[in-house]
mmCIF file of C-alpha atoms in Angstrom:
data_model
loop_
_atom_site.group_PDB
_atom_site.id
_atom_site.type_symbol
_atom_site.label_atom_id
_atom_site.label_comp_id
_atom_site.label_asym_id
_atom_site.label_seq_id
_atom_site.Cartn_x
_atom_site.Cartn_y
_atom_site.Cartn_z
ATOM 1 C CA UNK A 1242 2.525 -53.112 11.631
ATOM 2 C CA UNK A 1243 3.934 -50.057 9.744
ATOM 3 C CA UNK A 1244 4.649 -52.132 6.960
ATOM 4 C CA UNK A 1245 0.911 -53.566 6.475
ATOM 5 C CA UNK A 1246 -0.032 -49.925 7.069
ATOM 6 C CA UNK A 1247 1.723 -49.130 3.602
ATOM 7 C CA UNK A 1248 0.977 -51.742 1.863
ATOM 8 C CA UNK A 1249 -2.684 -51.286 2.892
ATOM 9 C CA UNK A 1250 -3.263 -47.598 2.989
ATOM 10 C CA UNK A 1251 -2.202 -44.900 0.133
ATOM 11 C CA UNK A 1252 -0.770 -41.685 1.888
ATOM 12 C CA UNK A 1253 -1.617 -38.748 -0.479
ATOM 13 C CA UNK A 1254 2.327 -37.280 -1.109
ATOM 14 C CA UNK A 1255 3.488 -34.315 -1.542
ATOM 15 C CA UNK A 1256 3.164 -34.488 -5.377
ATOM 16 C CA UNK A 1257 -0.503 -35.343 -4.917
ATOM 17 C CA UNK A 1258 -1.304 -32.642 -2.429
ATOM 18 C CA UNK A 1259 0.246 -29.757 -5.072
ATOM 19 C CA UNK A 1260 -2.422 -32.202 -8.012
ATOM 20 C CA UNK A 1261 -4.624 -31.617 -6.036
ATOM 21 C CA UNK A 1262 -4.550 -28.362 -5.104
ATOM 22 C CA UNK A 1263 -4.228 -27.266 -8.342
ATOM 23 C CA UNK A 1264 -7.242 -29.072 -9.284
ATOM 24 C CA UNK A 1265 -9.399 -27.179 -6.227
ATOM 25 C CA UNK A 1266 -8.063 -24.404 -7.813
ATOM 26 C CA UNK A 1267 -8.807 -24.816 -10.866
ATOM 27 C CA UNK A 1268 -12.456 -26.167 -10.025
ATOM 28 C CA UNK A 1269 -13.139 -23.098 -7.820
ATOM 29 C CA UNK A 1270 -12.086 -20.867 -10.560
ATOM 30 C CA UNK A 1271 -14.265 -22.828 -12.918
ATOM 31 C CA UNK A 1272 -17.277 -22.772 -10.157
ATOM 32 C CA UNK A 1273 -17.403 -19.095 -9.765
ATOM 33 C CA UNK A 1274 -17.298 -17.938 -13.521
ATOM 34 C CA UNK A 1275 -19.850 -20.493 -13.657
ATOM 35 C CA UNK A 1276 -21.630 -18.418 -11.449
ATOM 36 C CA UNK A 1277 -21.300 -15.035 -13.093
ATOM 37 C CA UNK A 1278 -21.671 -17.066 -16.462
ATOM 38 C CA UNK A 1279 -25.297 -18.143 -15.261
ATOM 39 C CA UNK A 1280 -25.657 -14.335 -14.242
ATOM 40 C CA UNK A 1281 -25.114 -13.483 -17.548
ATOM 41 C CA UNK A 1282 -27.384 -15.978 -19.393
ATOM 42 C CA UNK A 1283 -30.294 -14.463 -16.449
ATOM 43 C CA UNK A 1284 -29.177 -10.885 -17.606
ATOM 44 C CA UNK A 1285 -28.795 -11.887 -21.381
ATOM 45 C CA UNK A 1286 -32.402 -13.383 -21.541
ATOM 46 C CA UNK A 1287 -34.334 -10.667 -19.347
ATOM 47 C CA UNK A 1288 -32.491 -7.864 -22.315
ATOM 48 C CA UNK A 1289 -33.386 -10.488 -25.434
ATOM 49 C CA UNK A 1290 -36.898 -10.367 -23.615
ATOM 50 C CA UNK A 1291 -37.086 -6.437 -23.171
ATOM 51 C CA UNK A 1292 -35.716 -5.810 -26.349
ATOM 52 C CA UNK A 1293 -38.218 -8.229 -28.245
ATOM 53 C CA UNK A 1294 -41.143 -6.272 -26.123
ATOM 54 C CA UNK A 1295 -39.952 -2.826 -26.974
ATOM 55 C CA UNK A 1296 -38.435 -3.035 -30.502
ATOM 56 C CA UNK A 1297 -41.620 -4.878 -31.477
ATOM 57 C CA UNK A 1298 -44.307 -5.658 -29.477
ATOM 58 C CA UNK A 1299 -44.476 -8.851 -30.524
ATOM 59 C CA UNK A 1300 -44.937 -7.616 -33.968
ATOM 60 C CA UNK A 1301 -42.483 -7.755 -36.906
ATOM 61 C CA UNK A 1302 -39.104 -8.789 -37.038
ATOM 62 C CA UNK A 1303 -38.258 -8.776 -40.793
ATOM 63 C CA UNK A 1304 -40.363 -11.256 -42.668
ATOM 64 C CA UNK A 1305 -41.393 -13.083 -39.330
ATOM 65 C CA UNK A 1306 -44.021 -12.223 -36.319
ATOM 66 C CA UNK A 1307 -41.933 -12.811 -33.166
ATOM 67 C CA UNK A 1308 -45.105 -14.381 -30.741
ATOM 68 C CA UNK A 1309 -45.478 -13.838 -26.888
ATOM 69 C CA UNK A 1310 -44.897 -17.510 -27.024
ATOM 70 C CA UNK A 1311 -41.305 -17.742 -28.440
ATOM 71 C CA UNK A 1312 -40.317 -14.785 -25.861
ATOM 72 C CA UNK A 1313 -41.540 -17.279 -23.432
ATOM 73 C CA UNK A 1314 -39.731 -20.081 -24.562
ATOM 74 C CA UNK A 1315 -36.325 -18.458 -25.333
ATOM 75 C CA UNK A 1316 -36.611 -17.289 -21.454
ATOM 76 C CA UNK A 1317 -37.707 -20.411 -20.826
ATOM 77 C CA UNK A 1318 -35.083 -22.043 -22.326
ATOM 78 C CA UNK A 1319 -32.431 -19.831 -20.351
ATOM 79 C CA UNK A 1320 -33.849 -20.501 -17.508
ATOM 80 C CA UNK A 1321 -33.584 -24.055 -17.726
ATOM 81 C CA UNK A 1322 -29.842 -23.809 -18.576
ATOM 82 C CA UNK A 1323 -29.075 -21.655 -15.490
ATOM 83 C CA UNK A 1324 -30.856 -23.942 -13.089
ATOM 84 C CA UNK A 1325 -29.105 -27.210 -15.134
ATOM 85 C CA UNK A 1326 -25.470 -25.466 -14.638
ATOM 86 C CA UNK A 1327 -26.311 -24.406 -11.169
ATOM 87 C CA UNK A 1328 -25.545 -27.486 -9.437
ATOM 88 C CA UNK A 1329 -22.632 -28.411 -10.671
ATOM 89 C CA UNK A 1330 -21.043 -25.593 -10.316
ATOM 90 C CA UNK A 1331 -22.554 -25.633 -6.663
ATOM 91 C CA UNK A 1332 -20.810 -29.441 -6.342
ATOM 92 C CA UNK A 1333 -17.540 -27.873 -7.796
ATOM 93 C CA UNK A 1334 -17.374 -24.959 -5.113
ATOM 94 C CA UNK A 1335 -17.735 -27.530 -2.521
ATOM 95 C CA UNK A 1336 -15.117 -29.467 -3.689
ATOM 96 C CA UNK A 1337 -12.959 -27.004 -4.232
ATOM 97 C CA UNK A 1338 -13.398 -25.297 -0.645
ATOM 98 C CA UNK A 1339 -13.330 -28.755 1.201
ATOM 99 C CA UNK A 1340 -10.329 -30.148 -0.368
ATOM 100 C CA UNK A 1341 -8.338 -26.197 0.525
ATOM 101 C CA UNK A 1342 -9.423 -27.482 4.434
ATOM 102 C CA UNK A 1343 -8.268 -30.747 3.753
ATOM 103 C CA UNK A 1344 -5.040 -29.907 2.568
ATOM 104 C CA UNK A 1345 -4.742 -26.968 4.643
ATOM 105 C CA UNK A 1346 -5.402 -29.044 7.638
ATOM 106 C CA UNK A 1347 -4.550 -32.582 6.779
ATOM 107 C CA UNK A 1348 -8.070 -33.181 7.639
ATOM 108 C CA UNK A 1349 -8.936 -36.564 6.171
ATOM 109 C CA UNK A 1350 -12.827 -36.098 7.128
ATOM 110 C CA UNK A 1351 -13.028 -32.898 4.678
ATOM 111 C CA UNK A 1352 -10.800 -34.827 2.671
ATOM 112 C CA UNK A 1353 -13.257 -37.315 1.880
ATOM 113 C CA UNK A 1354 -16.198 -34.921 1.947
ATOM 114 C CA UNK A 1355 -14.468 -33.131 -1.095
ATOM 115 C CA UNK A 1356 -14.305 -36.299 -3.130
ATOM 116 C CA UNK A 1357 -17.984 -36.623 -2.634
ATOM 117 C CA UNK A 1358 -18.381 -33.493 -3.967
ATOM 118 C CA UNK A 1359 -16.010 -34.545 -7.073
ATOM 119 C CA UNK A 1360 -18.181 -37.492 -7.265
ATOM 120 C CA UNK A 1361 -21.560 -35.869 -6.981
ATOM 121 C CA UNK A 1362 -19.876 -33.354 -10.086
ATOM 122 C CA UNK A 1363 -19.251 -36.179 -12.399
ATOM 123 C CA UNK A 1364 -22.064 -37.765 -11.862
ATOM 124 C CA UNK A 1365 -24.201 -34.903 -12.493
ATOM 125 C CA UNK A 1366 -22.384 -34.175 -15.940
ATOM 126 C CA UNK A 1367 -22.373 -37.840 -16.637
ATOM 127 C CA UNK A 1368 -26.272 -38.123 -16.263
ATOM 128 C CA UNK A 1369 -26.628 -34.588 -17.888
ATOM 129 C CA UNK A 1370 -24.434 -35.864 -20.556
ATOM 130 C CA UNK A 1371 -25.781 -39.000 -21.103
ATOM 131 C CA UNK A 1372 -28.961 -37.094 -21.733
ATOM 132 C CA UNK A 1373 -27.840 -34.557 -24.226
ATOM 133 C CA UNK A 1374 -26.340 -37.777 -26.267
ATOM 134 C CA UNK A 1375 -29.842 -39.191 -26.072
ATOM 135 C CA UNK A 1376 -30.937 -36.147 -27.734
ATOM 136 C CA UNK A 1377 -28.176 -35.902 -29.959
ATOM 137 C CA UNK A 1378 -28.986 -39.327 -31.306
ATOM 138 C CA UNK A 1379 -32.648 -38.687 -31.735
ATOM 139 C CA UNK A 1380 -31.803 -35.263 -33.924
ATOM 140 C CA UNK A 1381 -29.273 -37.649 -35.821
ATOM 141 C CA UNK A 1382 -32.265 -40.412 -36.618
ATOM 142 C CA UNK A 1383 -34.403 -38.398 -37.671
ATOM 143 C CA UNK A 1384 -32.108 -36.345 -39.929
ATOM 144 C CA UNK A 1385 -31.393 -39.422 -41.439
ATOM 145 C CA UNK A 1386 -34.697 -39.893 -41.486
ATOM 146 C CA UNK A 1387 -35.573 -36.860 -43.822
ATOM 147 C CA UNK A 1388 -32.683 -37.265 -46.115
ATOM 148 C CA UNK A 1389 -33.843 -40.461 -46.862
ATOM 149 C CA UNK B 1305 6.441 -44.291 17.046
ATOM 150 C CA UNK B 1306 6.552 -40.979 17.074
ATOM 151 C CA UNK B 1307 7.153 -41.121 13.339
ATOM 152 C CA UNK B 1308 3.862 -42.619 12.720
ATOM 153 C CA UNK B 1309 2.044 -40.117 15.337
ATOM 154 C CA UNK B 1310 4.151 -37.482 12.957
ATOM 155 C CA UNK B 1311 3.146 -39.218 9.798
ATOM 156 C CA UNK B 1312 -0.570 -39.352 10.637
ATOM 157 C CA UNK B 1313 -0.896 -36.136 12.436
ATOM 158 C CA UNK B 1314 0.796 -34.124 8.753
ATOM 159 C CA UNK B 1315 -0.118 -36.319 6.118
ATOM 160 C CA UNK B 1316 -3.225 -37.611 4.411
ATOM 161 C CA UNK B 1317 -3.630 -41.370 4.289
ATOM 162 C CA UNK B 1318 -6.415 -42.625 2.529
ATOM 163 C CA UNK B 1319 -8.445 -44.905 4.426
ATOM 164 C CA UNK B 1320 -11.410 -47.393 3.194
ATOM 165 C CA UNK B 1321 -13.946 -44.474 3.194
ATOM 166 C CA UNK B 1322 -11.878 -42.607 1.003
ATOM 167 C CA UNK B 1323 -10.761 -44.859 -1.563
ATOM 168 C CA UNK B 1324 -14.564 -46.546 -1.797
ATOM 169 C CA UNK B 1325 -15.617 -42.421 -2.406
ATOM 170 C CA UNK B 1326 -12.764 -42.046 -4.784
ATOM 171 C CA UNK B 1327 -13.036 -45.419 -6.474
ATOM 172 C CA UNK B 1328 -16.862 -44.159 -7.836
ATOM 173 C CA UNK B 1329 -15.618 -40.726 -8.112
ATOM 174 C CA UNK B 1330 -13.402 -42.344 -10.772
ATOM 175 C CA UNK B 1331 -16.407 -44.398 -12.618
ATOM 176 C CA UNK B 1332 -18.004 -41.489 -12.588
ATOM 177 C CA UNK B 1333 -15.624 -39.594 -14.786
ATOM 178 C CA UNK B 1334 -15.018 -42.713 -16.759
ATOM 179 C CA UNK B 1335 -18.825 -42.566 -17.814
ATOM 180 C CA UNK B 1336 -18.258 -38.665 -18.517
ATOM 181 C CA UNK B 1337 -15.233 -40.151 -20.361
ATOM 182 C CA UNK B 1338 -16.823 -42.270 -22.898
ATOM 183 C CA UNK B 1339 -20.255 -40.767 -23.256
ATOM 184 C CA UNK B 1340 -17.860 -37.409 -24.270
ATOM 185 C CA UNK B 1341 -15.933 -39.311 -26.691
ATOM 186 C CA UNK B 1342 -19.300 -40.640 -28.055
ATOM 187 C CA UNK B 1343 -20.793 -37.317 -28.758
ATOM 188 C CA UNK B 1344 -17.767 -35.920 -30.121
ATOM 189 C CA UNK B 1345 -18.021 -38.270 -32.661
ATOM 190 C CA UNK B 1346 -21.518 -38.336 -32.907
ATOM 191 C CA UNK B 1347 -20.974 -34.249 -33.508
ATOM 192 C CA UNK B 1348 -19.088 -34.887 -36.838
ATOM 193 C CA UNK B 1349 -21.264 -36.986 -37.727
ATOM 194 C CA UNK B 1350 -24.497 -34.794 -37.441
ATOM 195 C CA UNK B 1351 -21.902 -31.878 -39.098
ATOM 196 C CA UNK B 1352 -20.946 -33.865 -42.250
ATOM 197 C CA UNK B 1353 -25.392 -35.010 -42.500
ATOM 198 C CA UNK B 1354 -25.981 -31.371 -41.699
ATOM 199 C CA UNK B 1355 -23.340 -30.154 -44.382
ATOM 200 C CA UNK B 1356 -24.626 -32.542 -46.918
ATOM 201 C CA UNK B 1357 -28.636 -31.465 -46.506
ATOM 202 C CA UNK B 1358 -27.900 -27.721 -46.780
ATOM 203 C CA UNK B 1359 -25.674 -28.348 -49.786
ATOM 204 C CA UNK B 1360 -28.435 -30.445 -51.546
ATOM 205 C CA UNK B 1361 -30.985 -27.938 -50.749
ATOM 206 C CA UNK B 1362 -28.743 -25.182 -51.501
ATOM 207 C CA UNK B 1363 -30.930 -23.744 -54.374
ATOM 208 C CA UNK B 1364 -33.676 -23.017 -51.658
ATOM 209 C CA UNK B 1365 -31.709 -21.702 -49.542
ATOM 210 C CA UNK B 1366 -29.548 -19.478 -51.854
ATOM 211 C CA UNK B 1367 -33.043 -17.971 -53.417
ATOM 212 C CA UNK B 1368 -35.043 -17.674 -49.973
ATOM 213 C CA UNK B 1369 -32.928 -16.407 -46.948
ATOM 214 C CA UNK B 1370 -29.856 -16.431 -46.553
ATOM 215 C CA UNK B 1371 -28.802 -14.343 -50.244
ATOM 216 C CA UNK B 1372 -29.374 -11.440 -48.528
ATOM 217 C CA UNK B 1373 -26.364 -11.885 -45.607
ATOM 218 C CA UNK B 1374 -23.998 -13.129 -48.901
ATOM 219 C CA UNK B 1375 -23.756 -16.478 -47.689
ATOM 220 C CA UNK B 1376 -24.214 -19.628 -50.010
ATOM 221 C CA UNK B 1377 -25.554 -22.710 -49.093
ATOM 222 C CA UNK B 1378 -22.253 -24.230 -49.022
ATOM 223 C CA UNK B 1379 -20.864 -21.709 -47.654
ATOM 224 C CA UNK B 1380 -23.610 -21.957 -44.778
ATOM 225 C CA UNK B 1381 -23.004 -25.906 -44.924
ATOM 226 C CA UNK B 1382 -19.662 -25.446 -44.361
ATOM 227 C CA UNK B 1383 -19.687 -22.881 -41.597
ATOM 228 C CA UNK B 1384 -22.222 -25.655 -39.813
ATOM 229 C CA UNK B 1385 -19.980 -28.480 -40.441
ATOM 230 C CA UNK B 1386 -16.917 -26.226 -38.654
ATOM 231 C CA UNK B 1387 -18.956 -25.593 -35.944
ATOM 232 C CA UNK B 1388 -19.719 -29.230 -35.436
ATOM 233 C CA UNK B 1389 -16.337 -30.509 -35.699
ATOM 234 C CA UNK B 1390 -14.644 -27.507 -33.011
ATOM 235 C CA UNK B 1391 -17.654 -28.958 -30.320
ATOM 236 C CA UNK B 1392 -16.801 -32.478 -31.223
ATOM 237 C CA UNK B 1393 -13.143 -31.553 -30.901
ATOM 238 C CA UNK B 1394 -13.867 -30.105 -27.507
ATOM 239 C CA UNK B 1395 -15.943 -32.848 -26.661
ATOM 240 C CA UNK B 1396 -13.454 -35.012 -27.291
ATOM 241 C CA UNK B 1397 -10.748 -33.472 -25.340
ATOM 242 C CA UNK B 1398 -12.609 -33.020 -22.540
ATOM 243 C CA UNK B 1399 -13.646 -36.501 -22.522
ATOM 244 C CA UNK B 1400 -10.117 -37.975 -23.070
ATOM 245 C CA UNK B 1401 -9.004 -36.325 -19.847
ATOM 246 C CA UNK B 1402 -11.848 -37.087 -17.860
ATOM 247 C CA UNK B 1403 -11.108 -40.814 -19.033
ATOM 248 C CA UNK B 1404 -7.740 -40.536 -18.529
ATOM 249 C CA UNK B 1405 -8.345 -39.256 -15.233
ATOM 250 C CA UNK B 1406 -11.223 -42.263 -14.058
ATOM 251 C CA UNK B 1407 -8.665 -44.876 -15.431
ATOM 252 C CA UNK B 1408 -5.739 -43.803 -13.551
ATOM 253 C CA UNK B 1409 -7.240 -42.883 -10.354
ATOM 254 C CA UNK B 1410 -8.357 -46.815 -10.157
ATOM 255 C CA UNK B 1411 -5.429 -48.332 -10.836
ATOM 256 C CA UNK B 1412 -4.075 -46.443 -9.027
ATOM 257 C CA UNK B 1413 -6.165 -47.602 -5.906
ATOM 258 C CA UNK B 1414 -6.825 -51.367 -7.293
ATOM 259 C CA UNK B 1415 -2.611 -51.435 -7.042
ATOM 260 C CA UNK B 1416 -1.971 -49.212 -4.191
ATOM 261 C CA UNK B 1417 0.142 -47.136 -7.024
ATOM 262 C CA UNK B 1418 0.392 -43.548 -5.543
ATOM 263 C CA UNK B 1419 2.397 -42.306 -8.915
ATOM 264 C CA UNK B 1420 -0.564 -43.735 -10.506
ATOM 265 C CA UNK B 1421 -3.051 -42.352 -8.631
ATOM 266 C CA UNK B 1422 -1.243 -38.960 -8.702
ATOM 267 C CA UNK B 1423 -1.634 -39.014 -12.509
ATOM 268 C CA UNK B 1424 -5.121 -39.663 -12.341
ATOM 269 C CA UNK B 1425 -4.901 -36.323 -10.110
ATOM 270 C CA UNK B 1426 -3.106 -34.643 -12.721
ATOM 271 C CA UNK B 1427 -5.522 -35.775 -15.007
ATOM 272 C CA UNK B 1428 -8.500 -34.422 -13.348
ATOM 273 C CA UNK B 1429 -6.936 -31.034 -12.793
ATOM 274 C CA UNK B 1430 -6.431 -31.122 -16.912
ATOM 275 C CA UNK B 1431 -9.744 -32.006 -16.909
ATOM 276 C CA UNK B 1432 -10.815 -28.832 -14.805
ATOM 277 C CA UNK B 1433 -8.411 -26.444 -16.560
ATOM 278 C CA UNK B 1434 -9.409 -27.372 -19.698
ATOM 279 C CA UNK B 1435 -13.020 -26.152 -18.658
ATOM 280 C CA UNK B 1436 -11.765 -23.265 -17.148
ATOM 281 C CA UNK B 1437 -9.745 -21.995 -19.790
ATOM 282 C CA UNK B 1438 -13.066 -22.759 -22.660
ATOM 283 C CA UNK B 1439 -15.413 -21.087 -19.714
ATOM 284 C CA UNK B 1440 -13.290 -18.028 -19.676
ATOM 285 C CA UNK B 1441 -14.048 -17.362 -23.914
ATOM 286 C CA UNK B 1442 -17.092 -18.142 -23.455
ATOM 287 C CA UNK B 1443 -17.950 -15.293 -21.253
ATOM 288 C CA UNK B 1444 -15.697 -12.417 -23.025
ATOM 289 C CA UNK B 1445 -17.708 -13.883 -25.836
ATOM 290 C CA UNK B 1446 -21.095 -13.045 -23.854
ATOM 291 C CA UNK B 1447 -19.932 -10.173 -22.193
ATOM 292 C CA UNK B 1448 -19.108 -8.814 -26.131
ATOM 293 C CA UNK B 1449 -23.008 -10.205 -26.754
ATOM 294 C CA UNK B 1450 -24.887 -8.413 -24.092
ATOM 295 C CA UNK B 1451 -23.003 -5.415 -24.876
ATOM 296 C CA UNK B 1452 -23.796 -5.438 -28.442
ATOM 297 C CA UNK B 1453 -27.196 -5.782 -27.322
ATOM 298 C CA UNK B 1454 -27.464 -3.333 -25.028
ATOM 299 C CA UNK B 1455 -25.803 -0.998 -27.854
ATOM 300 C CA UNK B 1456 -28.302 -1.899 -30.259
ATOM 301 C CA UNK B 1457 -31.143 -0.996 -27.429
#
């Protein structure tokens, strides 16, 4: 019986508890200067946006008007980043704080609730990814395209 | 007996649940993995087209804008092409230990390997270091930014 046990079941050892540990360290770490890095995108673009107001008035920066509209987008444009890097970050802090209780407590239900989080994480970057590449190629197409 | 009621009560065994959860957390990275490796290349590539337009339109570029900040066009072309090649390098390392990391965590379940699966642990905590470490520039070089900015205000 204890033998089918082991062949059947892997027991996380002690070398894989300190892996992983490291890695919900690592991932928290990661997670919360993700945070104040998304803070400071939100702070960057509101000063990029006063500045442009006061400095100009949407008037003239060197040789080029600055519009209402391209304030717009370049807040935009932060915005979207903060809310794209949110959740990931969000997934990493879970994972990081449920895998501490699992290893803490040898709990095998947080255990498994932190590699959903770990999953949810890659997937998110893999989708996210998969989309900047789509991008990526479409910039590289039609680049080719003009040099042609 | 009360070896097992030891062994279960102070150790984590990972049951079906588990490994099914861990088996697609591993896929998961192994996309991340490739499509990484795929853009880092992709990167040079887009650098050395990138470097190669600027450089044939460098007359333009050298009489219009960018004469005034002392750079050349192939100067400029060049400076784009390093950038290119540092975010495909990045790219790249990033998605070698995220593939590293998908790879060995299956085998290491398909074979009931723990040393296996603990490298593909390892692996995902180079994975998450690596990030940290590039996250950590990346905000002394914001923090520098905003205050700049704000200096400038």
């Amino acid at each position: 019986m204890e033998n089918e046990k082991s062949l059947f079941d892997l027991q996380v050892d002690m070398l894989g508890k300190a892996h992983l540990k490291e890695t919900a360290k690592w991932a928290r770490f990661l997670a919360i200067t993700g945070f104040v890095g998304l803070g400071l995108v939100f702070i960057a673009s509101m000063v990029v946006t006063m500045s442009a107001e006061k400095t100009s008035g949407y008037k003239k920066y060197g040789d080029e008007a600055i519009t209402g509209a391209e304030v717009l987008g370049s807040l935009l444009g932060a915005l979207m980043i903060v809310v794209l890097y949110f959740f990931p970050c969000y997934f990493l802090l879970r994972f990081a704080n449920k895998m501490r209780t699992a290893l803490d407590s040898d709990d095998i239900t947080s255990l498994n609730e932190s590699f959903k989080n770990l999953k949810a994480t890659f997937r998110y970057l893999g989708v996210v990814t998969i989309i900047f590449l789509v991008f990526l190629l479409i910039g590289l197409l039609s680049s080719i395209g003009d040099g042609g | 007996m009360e070896q097992n009621q030891n062994s279960s009560l102070f150790s984590l065994n990972l049951d079906a649940q588990n490994s099914y959860t861990l088996r697609s957390t591993a896929s998961w990275a192994k996309v991340l993995g490739v499509v990484s490796l795929i853009i880092a290349g992709l990167c040079i590539v887009f650098g050395i087209i990138m470097q190669q337009a600027i450089s044939n339109a460098g007359s333009d570029f050298d009489s219009y804008r960018y004469r005034s900040s002392g750079l050349s066009a192939s100067n400029l072309g060049t400076m784009g092409l390093a950038i290119y090649v540092i975010m495909g390098l990045l790219y790249g390392v990033s998605g070698i230990f995220a593939l590293n990391a998908g790879n060995k965590i299956n085998a290491g379940l398909k074979t009931n390997n723990m040393e296996t699966l603990n490298a593909g642990f390892a692996g995902a905590r180079n994975f998450f270091a690596f990030w940290a470490i590039l996250m950590i520039i990346f905000l002394l070089l914001m923090l520098i930014g905003v205050l700049g900015s704000l200096g400038n205000m």
